[in-house]
Amino acid sequence: MKRRVVSIWFQRLPSERVLRARPVDGPFAVTLNEGNHDRLYDLNREAEGQGLERGMGLADARAYVPDLVTRPADIDADRRFLTMLARWATRYTPHAGLDGEDGLVLDITGAAHLLGGEAAMLEDMKERLSRARLSAKIGIADTRGAAWALAHFAPGIAPPGKTSAALGPLSVSALRIDDKTATALKRLGLNTIADMTALPRATLARRFDMALLERLEQALGTRGEAVSPLSEPPHYGVRMSFPEPIGLVDDVMAALSRLLDTLCLRLKNREAGARAIMLSVERVDQTRQNVTLRLARPMRDAPRILRLFERPVGEIDAGFGIERIRLEALDVEVLPAEQIGEGGLVEGEALDDLVTRLGARIGLDNIVRFQPVASHIPERGFTENPAAYGRVDTEWRMDHPRPLRMFAPEPVTSDAARRPPSRFSWRRMRFETAASSGPERIAPEWWRPDEAWRSGLRDYWRVETRQGLRLWMFHTPQAPGWFVHGLFA
């Protein structure tokens, strides 16, 4: 059976993906920031009709088309959308995969007759994509390279065995080669693929690299090229049905233990870990209860996960009995094998278990940890991130002592100039200075506007008072004044 391949090219995929959700009347473009400059990444028909082109600077484009509507590009969303289209294409053949960033490739060998032939399949594809408001050009040929060439340069069908004749009139750029190679070929008078095939292969090999010959042979079918179908994402779900309804917590935990063993084995085989696991119980009255356990780190240790389920399972209302339970990993992350330490735990797992237990009650997002930030400004030297989703990747640098507690600067009543005052008032209390050390001068970040630093430089001092408080104070030379910024332990 002769091999047949379909290539589908979505020439406006990024812009049409956005316009499907938020239609725009008039010129529209998707922009991408490159080298601190916004450039046009993709356009709709109206924008192209007014002379705009991809790669044009956004400022220049607005000068030509003042009413141009733009949206920022989302490369990841475009990739997900193209993957969704690849799954849609499996209605025609199970061998459907991605072809670059804006295309699909389908091996329809032995499948076209199910829709009445290749011409009927082509029209069905066009009609369905048109209803979905997607512009697509489609080529069908004996090889993947030939189908790609037709889709991009002469959409249509190349009859079986007529690949060379269909490709002959097309530009050499249809061979999926880079612009530099295509320009060099045209300078030699080789404008079409027919011009290239008329030359001996040895002549092309001496003048150009083997990549050009490889593309030519792939298009003509003398060298094979595989079509890799899109693999289905792994599914992490297990279930169990009972011959008789159960209702005791111990029975549910025993069944859950068996399901966890199976689920964790699947995760282990793929070096993955679960971040969220949902337990679904179906009662005899056909009602269902779901319990979702969100974990502080990816896990696949069945005994540890089982212990974390004890409290949520105890809150399930079994009613007249549970006849079926299902366990599914909702959020899965890569989890390579790790060396265990003493007690059978990897370093930090005990703390993660505690975070998980607390998060089940108050929410994981409400448990935060401080992480260092590369900034010499005291209040910007750290950030608060959810403990379950952040790891401290860098060590805390302590070039200068910092107070355990910091707050917004509070003014101090004093007549002192540059050195800490011997007596001052703060928070309606009077203090006497026993000892002080400093100064540590900190300048504002000139590239970042901040109202709190409008007073300019700060000279910080560590001040110990006779009343027992150890304060972190600063003086602003450019706008004279004293302030308290923190308390040492």
Tab-separated table of C-alpha atoms in Angstrom, residues 83-325:
chain	number	residue	atom	x	y	z
A	83	THR	CA	-1.418	19.938	20.727
A	84	MET	CA	-5.185	20.126	21.108
A	85	LEU	CA	-5.513	20.366	17.325
A	86	ALA	CA	-3.298	17.281	16.967
A	87	ARG	CA	-5.691	15.363	19.185
A	88	TRP	CA	-8.583	16.614	17.048
A	89	ALA	CA	-6.790	15.312	13.946
A	90	THR	CA	-6.908	11.757	15.294
A	91	ARG	CA	-10.486	11.648	13.950
A	92	TYR	CA	-8.834	11.036	10.568
A	93	THR	CA	-5.936	8.804	11.598
A	94	PRO	CA	-4.290	7.682	14.837
A	95	HIS	CA	-0.920	8.724	13.416
A	96	ALA	CA	-1.161	12.494	13.967
A	97	GLY	CA	1.683	14.599	15.324
A	98	LEU	CA	3.122	18.100	15.521
A	99	ASP	CA	5.117	19.629	12.689
A	100	GLY	CA	7.078	22.593	14.010
A	101	GLU	CA	5.348	25.430	15.848
A	102	ASP	CA	2.467	25.949	13.439
A	103	GLY	CA	1.686	22.705	11.695
A	104	LEU	CA	0.432	19.135	11.922
A	105	VAL	CA	1.502	16.023	10.042
A	106	LEU	CA	-0.784	13.004	9.537
A	107	ASP	CA	-0.029	9.587	8.112
A	108	ILE	CA	-3.330	8.663	6.426
A	109	THR	CA	-2.122	5.470	4.762
A	110	GLY	CA	-5.145	3.175	4.423
A	111	ALA	CA	-7.501	5.666	6.125
A	112	ALA	CA	-8.669	8.028	3.358
A	113	HIS	CA	-11.283	5.609	1.998
A	114	LEU	CA	-13.171	5.821	5.297
A	115	LEU	CA	-14.192	9.382	4.376
A	116	GLY	CA	-14.744	8.789	0.678
A	117	GLY	CA	-11.208	9.390	-0.558
A	118	GLU	CA	-8.483	11.985	-0.178
A	119	ALA	CA	-10.411	14.787	-1.868
A	120	ALA	CA	-13.379	14.277	0.463
A	121	MET	CA	-11.055	14.136	3.471
A	122	LEU	CA	-9.377	17.362	2.380
A	123	GLU	CA	-12.705	19.165	2.040
A	124	ASP	CA	-13.871	17.862	5.410
A	125	MET	CA	-10.712	19.184	7.074
A	126	LYS	CA	-11.133	22.588	5.451
A	127	GLU	CA	-14.785	22.841	6.420
A	128	ARG	CA	-14.243	21.904	10.060
A	129	LEU	CA	-11.245	24.219	10.493
A	130	SER	CA	-13.156	27.052	8.827
A	131	ARG	CA	-16.034	26.625	11.286
A	132	ALA	CA	-13.458	26.832	14.062
A	133	ARG	CA	-12.267	30.182	12.590
A	134	LEU	CA	-8.825	28.812	11.725
A	135	SER	CA	-6.958	29.511	8.490
A	136	ALA	CA	-5.180	26.408	7.249
A	137	LYS	CA	-3.437	25.260	4.088
A	138	ILE	CA	-3.294	21.531	3.448
A	139	GLY	CA	-1.111	19.361	1.244
A	140	ILE	CA	-1.361	15.619	0.580
A	141	ALA	CA	1.491	13.651	-0.999
A	142	ASP	CA	3.519	10.443	-0.803
A	143	THR	CA	6.132	11.884	1.573
A	144	ARG	CA	6.183	14.168	4.563
A	145	GLY	CA	8.496	16.637	2.823
A	146	ALA	CA	6.335	16.788	-0.288
A	147	ALA	CA	3.156	17.288	1.747
A	148	TRP	CA	4.854	20.149	3.659
A	149	ALA	CA	5.960	21.749	0.387
A	150	LEU	CA	2.447	21.611	-1.056
A	151	ALA	CA	0.848	23.003	2.115
A	152	HIS	CA	3.191	26.002	2.158
A	153	PHE	CA	3.548	26.719	-1.559
A	154	ALA	CA	0.795	24.967	-3.548
A	155	PRO	CA	-2.015	23.569	-1.384
A	156	GLY	CA	-3.666	20.515	-2.835
A	157	ILE	CA	-3.164	16.828	-3.586
A	158	ALA	CA	-0.226	15.244	-5.385
A	159	PRO	CA	-1.430	12.005	-7.056
A	160	PRO	CA	0.236	8.821	-5.835
A	161	GLY	CA	3.559	8.224	-7.577
A	162	LYS	CA	3.607	11.772	-9.012
A	163	THR	CA	5.630	13.428	-6.251
A	164	SER	CA	8.496	14.573	-8.465
A	165	ALA	CA	6.143	16.149	-11.015
A	166	ALA	CA	4.181	17.955	-8.270
A	167	LEU	CA	7.302	19.356	-6.629
A	168	GLY	CA	9.175	20.321	-9.802
A	169	PRO	CA	7.657	23.794	-10.337
A	170	LEU	CA	7.935	24.789	-6.674
A	171	SER	CA	10.600	27.095	-5.269
A	172	VAL	CA	13.663	25.537	-3.649
A	173	SER	CA	12.442	27.068	-0.375
A	174	ALA	CA	9.769	24.349	-0.345
A	175	LEU	CA	12.460	21.847	0.694
A	176	ARG	CA	12.384	23.108	4.316
A	177	ILE	CA	15.852	24.661	4.031
A	178	ASP	CA	17.077	27.876	5.658
A	179	ASP	CA	16.890	31.215	3.861
A	180	LYS	CA	20.674	31.432	3.438
A	181	THR	CA	20.847	28.159	1.507
A	182	ALA	CA	17.795	29.076	-0.579
A	183	THR	CA	19.371	32.412	-1.533
A	184	ALA	CA	22.646	30.728	-2.522
A	185	LEU	CA	20.780	28.264	-4.760
A	186	LYS	CA	18.862	31.033	-6.492
A	187	ARG	CA	22.071	32.966	-7.144
A	188	LEU	CA	23.300	29.902	-9.037
A	189	GLY	CA	20.145	29.897	-11.150
A	190	LEU	CA	18.534	26.996	-9.285
A	191	ASN	CA	15.141	28.552	-8.639
A	192	THR	CA	12.926	25.472	-8.626
A	193	ILE	CA	13.156	21.934	-7.329
A	194	ALA	CA	13.158	20.703	-10.943
A	195	ASP	CA	16.352	22.694	-11.532
A	196	MET	CA	17.982	20.910	-8.590
A	197	THR	CA	16.897	17.414	-9.578
A	198	ALA	CA	18.433	17.957	-13.033
A	199	LEU	CA	21.884	18.286	-11.482
A	200	PRO	CA	24.004	15.316	-10.353
A	201	ARG	CA	23.854	14.709	-6.614
A	202	ALA	CA	27.658	14.878	-6.384
A	203	THR	CA	27.625	18.435	-7.729
A	204	LEU	CA	25.218	19.579	-5.018
A	205	ALA	CA	27.180	17.713	-2.346
A	206	ARG	CA	30.424	19.479	-3.264
A	207	ARG	CA	28.854	22.936	-3.206
A	208	PHE	CA	26.458	22.517	-0.262
A	209	ASP	CA	26.292	20.412	2.882
A	210	MET	CA	24.544	17.073	3.164
A	211	ALA	CA	21.506	18.664	4.862
A	212	LEU	CA	20.337	19.986	1.480
A	213	LEU	CA	20.573	16.569	-0.152
A	214	GLU	CA	18.799	15.004	2.807
A	215	ARG	CA	15.853	17.389	2.458
A	216	LEU	CA	15.666	16.786	-1.289
A	217	GLU	CA	15.718	13.013	-0.910
A	218	GLN	CA	13.126	13.125	1.881
A	219	ALA	CA	10.797	15.158	-0.303
A	220	LEU	CA	11.229	12.837	-3.294
A	221	GLY	CA	10.877	9.697	-1.186
A	222	THR	CA	14.350	8.192	-1.765
A	223	ARG	CA	15.086	8.644	1.943
A	224	GLY	CA	12.563	7.752	4.608
A	225	GLU	CA	11.158	10.199	7.164
A	226	ALA	CA	9.007	9.051	10.038
A	227	VAL	CA	5.769	10.599	11.247
A	228	SER	CA	5.811	10.553	15.046
A	229	PRO	CA	2.263	10.467	16.414
A	230	LEU	CA	1.415	12.551	19.443
A	231	SER	CA	1.713	10.382	22.516
A	232	GLU	CA	-1.144	10.369	24.976
A	233	PRO	CA	-0.303	11.766	28.403
A	234	PRO	CA	-0.122	9.080	31.093
A	235	HIS	CA	-3.204	8.656	33.245
A	236	TYR	CA	-2.741	8.175	36.969
A	237	GLY	CA	-6.051	6.831	38.196
A	238	VAL	CA	-7.080	3.595	39.945
A	239	ARG	CA	-10.415	2.368	41.273
A	240	MET	CA	-11.926	-0.422	43.349
A	241	SER	CA	-15.467	-1.785	43.664
A	242	PHE	CA	-16.720	-3.745	46.680
A	243	PRO	CA	-18.976	-6.797	46.649
A	244	GLU	CA	-20.705	-5.394	49.743
A	245	PRO	CA	-20.927	-1.717	50.833
A	246	ILE	CA	-18.409	-0.588	53.451
A	247	GLY	CA	-18.699	2.241	55.957
A	248	LEU	CA	-15.951	1.930	58.568
A	249	VAL	CA	-12.960	4.252	58.397
A	250	ASP	CA	-10.599	1.291	58.790
A	251	ASP	CA	-12.164	-0.420	55.761
A	252	VAL	CA	-11.817	2.702	53.628
A	253	MET	CA	-8.200	3.157	54.739
A	254	ALA	CA	-7.426	-0.482	53.926
A	255	ALA	CA	-8.834	-0.105	50.403
A	256	LEU	CA	-7.069	3.221	50.019
A	257	SER	CA	-3.782	1.563	50.997
A	258	ARG	CA	-4.114	-0.970	48.163
A	259	LEU	CA	-4.975	1.738	45.642
A	260	LEU	CA	-2.052	3.886	46.774
A	261	ASP	CA	0.368	0.998	46.265
A	262	THR	CA	-0.773	0.662	42.642
A	263	LEU	CA	-0.823	4.411	41.989
A	264	CYS	CA	2.620	5.029	43.504
A	265	LEU	CA	4.083	2.147	41.495
A	266	ARG	CA	2.886	3.846	38.284
A	267	LEU	CA	4.403	7.119	39.428
A	268	LYS	CA	7.676	5.410	40.313
A	269	ASN	CA	7.932	3.721	36.904
A	270	ARG	CA	7.738	7.147	35.270
A	271	GLU	CA	9.916	8.915	37.875
A	272	ALA	CA	7.035	11.193	38.763
A	273	GLY	CA	5.440	12.407	41.979
A	274	ALA	CA	1.946	13.609	42.828
A	275	ARG	CA	1.277	17.115	44.130
A	276	ALA	CA	-2.506	16.680	44.420
A	277	ILE	CA	-4.457	13.433	44.872
A	278	MET	CA	-8.246	13.185	44.779
A	279	LEU	CA	-10.135	10.391	46.558
A	280	SER	CA	-13.658	9.910	45.232
A	281	VAL	CA	-16.116	7.676	47.121
A	282	GLU	CA	-19.422	6.601	45.591
A	283	ARG	CA	-22.186	5.615	47.992
A	284	VAL	CA	-25.020	3.171	47.433
A	285	ASP	CA	-27.448	6.055	46.898
A	286	GLN	CA	-25.344	7.084	43.836
A	287	THR	CA	-24.054	10.243	45.519
A	288	ARG	CA	-20.361	11.006	45.446
A	289	GLN	CA	-17.932	12.711	47.804
A	290	ASN	CA	-14.512	13.977	46.761
A	291	VAL	CA	-11.548	14.548	49.049
A	292	THR	CA	-8.518	16.315	47.568
A	293	LEU	CA	-5.170	16.094	49.331
A	294	ARG	CA	-2.670	18.743	48.246
A	295	LEU	CA	0.927	17.904	49.066
A	296	ALA	CA	3.747	20.241	50.001
A	297	ARG	CA	6.109	18.466	47.608
A	298	PRO	CA	5.835	15.772	44.906
A	299	MET	CA	5.443	12.375	46.566
A	300	ARG	CA	5.059	8.716	45.623
A	301	ASP	CA	5.626	7.103	49.026
A	302	ALA	CA	2.390	5.178	49.667
A	303	PRO	CA	2.723	4.773	53.490
A	304	ARG	CA	3.427	8.489	53.995
A	305	ILE	CA	0.543	9.561	51.754
A	306	LEU	CA	-1.772	7.118	53.533
A	307	ARG	CA	-1.031	8.761	56.906
A	308	LEU	CA	-1.847	12.167	55.435
A	309	PHE	CA	-5.266	10.853	54.317
A	310	GLU	CA	-6.298	9.799	57.851
A	311	ARG	CA	-7.967	13.075	58.830
A	312	PRO	CA	-9.789	13.738	55.484
A	313	VAL	CA	-11.072	10.135	55.341
A	314	GLY	CA	-12.381	10.414	58.893
A	315	GLU	CA	-14.618	13.301	57.778
A	316	ILE	CA	-16.302	11.334	54.965
A	317	ASP	CA	-19.999	10.602	55.478
A	318	ALA	CA	-20.457	6.984	54.379
A	319	GLY	CA	-24.268	7.183	54.512
A	320	PHE	CA	-25.765	3.716	53.881
A	321	GLY	CA	-22.405	2.437	52.668
A	322	ILE	CA	-19.684	2.981	50.079
A	323	GLU	CA	-19.640	0.648	47.094
A	324	ARG	CA	-16.847	2.146	44.976
A	325	ILE	CA	-13.779	4.315	45.513
